[in-house]
CSV table of C-alpha atoms in Angstrom, one decimal:
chain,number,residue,atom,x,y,z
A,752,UNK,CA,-56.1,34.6,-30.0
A,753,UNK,CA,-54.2,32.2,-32.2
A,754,UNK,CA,-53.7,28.4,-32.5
A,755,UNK,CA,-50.2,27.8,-34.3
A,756,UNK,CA,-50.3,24.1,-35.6
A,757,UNK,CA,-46.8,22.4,-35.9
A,758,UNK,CA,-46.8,18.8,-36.9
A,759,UNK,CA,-49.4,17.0,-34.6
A,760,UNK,CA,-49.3,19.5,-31.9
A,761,UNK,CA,-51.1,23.2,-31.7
A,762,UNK,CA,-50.0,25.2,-29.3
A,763,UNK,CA,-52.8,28.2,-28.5
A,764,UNK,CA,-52.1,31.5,-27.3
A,765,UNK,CA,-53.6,34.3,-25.8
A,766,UNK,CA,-53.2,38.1,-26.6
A,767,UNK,CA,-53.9,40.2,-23.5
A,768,UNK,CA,-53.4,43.8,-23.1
A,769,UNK,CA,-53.3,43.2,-19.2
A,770,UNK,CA,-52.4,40.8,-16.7
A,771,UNK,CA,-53.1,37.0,-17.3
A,772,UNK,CA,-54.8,34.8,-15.3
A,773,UNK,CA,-52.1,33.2,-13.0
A,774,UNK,CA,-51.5,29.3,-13.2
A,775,UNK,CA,-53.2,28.8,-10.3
A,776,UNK,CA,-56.2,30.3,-11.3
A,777,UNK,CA,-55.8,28.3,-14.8
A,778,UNK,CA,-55.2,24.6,-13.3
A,779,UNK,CA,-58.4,25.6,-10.8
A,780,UNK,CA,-60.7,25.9,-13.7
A,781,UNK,CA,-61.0,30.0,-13.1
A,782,UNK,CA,-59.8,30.8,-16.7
A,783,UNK,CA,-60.7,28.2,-19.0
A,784,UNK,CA,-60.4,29.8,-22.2
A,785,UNK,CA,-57.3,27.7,-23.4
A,786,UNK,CA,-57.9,25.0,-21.5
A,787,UNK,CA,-61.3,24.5,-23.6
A,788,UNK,CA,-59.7,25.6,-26.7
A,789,UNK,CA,-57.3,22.7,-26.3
A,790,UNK,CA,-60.2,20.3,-25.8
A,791,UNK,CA,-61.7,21.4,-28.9
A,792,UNK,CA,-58.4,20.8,-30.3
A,793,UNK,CA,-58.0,17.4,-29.4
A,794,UNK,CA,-61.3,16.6,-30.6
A,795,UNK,CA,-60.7,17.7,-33.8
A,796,UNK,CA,-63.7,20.8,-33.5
A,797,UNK,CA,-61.2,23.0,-35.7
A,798,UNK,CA,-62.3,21.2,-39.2
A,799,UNK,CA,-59.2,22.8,-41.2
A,800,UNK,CA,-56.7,21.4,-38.4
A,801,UNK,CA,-58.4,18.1,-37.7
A,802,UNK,CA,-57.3,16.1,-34.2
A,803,UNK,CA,-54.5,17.5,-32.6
A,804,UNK,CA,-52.9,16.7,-29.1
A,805,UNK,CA,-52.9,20.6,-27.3
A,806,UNK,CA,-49.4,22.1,-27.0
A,807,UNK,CA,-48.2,25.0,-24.8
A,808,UNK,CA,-50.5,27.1,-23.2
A,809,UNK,CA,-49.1,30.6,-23.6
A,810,UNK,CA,-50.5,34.4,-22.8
A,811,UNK,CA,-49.0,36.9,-24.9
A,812,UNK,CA,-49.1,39.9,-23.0
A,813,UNK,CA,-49.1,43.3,-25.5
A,814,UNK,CA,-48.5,46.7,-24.1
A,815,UNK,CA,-45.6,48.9,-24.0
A,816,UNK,CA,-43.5,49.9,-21.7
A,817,UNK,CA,-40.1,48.5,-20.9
A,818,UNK,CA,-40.4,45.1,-22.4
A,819,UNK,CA,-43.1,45.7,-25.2
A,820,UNK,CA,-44.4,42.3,-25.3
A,821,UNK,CA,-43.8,38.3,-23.5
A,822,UNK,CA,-45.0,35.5,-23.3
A,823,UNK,CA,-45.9,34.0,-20.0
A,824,UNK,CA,-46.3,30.0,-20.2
A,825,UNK,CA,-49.4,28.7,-18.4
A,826,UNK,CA,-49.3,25.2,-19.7
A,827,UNK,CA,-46.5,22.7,-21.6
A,828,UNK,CA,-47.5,20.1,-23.9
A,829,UNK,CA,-47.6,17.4,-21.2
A,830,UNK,CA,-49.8,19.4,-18.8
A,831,UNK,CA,-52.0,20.6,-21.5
A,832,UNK,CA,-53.4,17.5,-22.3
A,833,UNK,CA,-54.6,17.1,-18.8
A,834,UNK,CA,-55.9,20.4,-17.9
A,835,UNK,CA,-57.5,20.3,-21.1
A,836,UNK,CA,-59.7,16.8,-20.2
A,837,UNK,CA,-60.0,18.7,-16.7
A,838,UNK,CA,-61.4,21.8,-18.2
A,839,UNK,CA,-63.7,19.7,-20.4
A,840,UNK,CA,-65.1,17.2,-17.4
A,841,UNK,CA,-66.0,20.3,-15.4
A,842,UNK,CA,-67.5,22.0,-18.2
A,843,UNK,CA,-69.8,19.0,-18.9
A,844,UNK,CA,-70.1,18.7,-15.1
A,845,UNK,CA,-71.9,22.4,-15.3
A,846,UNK,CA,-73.9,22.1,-17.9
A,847,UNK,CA,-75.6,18.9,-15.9
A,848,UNK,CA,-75.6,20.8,-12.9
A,849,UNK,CA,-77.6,24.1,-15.0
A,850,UNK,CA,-79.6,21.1,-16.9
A,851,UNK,CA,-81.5,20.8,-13.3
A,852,UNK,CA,-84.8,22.6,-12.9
A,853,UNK,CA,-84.3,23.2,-9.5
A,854,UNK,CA,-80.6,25.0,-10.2
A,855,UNK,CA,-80.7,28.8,-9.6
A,856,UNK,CA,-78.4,31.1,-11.6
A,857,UNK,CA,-76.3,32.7,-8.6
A,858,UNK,CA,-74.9,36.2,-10.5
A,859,UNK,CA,-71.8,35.7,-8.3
A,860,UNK,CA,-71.0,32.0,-8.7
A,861,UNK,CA,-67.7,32.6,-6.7
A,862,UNK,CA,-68.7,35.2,-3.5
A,863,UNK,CA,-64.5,35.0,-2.7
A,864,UNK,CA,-64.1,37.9,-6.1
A,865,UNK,CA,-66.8,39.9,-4.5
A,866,UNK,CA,-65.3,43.1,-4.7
A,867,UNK,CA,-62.4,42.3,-6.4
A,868,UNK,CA,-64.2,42.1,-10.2
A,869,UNK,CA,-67.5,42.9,-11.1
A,870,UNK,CA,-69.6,41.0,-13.9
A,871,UNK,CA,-71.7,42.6,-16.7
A,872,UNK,CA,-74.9,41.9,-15.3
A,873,UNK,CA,-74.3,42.8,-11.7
A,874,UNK,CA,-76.8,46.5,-12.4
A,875,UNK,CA,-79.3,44.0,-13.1
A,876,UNK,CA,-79.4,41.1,-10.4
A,877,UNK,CA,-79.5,44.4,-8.5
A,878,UNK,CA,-76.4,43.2,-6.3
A,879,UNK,CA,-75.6,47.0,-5.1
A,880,UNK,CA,-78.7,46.4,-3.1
A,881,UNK,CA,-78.5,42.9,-1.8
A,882,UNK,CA,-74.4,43.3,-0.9
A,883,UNK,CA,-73.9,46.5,-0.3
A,884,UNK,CA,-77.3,48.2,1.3
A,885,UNK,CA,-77.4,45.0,3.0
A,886,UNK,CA,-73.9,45.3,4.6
A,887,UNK,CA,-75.2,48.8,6.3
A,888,UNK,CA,-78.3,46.8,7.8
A,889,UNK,CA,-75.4,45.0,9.3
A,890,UNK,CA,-76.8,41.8,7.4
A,891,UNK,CA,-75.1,41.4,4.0
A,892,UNK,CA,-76.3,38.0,2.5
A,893,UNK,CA,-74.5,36.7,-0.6
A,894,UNK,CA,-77.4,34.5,-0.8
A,895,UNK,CA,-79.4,37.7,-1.9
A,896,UNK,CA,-76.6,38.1,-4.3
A,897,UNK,CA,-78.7,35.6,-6.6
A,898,UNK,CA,-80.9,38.5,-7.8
A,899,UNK,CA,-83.6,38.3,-4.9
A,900,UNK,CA,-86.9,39.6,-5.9
């Protein structure tokens, strides 16, 4: 990842070696890296670059093929600044949320990617049991998904 600092603005970038989140899934708040990395920007939490208003969002997607490398544009300048304040209100709005004693730790905090990605800790919330086993009792229950017993 990089942060290229031109004047006032940084414009931070991404280096994937496969497909980047879409800018749907950015402006929803489902791939906040560079959103939050242009919060800390314009907070000044990089001390060698000080404040600086966020730039372009931009993936830089690396891999071969016919066109070795592009750039795919998530975010302008304008629209930085926002989703950057948006990314930062919803982080603060989850760590108050998690900051509750009586908030569980779902392992699937979005049950819509169920199948579709799996997460590192998935063996050990033993979610194989509670979605899939559950499924052939003809009761899956995402709510077991949150680790059960």
């Amino acid at each position: 990842d990089r942060i290229e600092a031109r004047g006032l603005v940084a414009d931070i970038l991404d280096y994937k070696t496969g497909a980047a989140p879409s800018s749907k899934q950015v402006k929803a708040g489902l791939s906040p890296q560079l959103t939050l990395t242009a919060a800390i920007v314009a907070a000044g939490g990089f001390a060698e670059l000080g404040r600086m208003a966020p730039g372009a969002l931009v993936y830089v997607r690396v891999s071969g093929g016919r066109i070795p490398g592009r750039e795919e544009h998530r975010a302008d300048a304008a629209e930085s600044e926002v989703l950057a304040a948006a990314a930062l209100e919803g982080l603060r709005k989850r760590i108050d949320w998690f900051d509750q004693a009586d908030t569980g730790y779902p392992s699937w905090a979005m049950p819509q990617f169920i199948g579709r990605y799996t997460g590192d800790y998935d063996h050990l919330a033993r979610l194989w049991e509670w979605h899939v086993i559950g499924e052939a009792d003809g009761g899956a229950d995402t709510g077991g998904a949150e680790g059960g017993e």
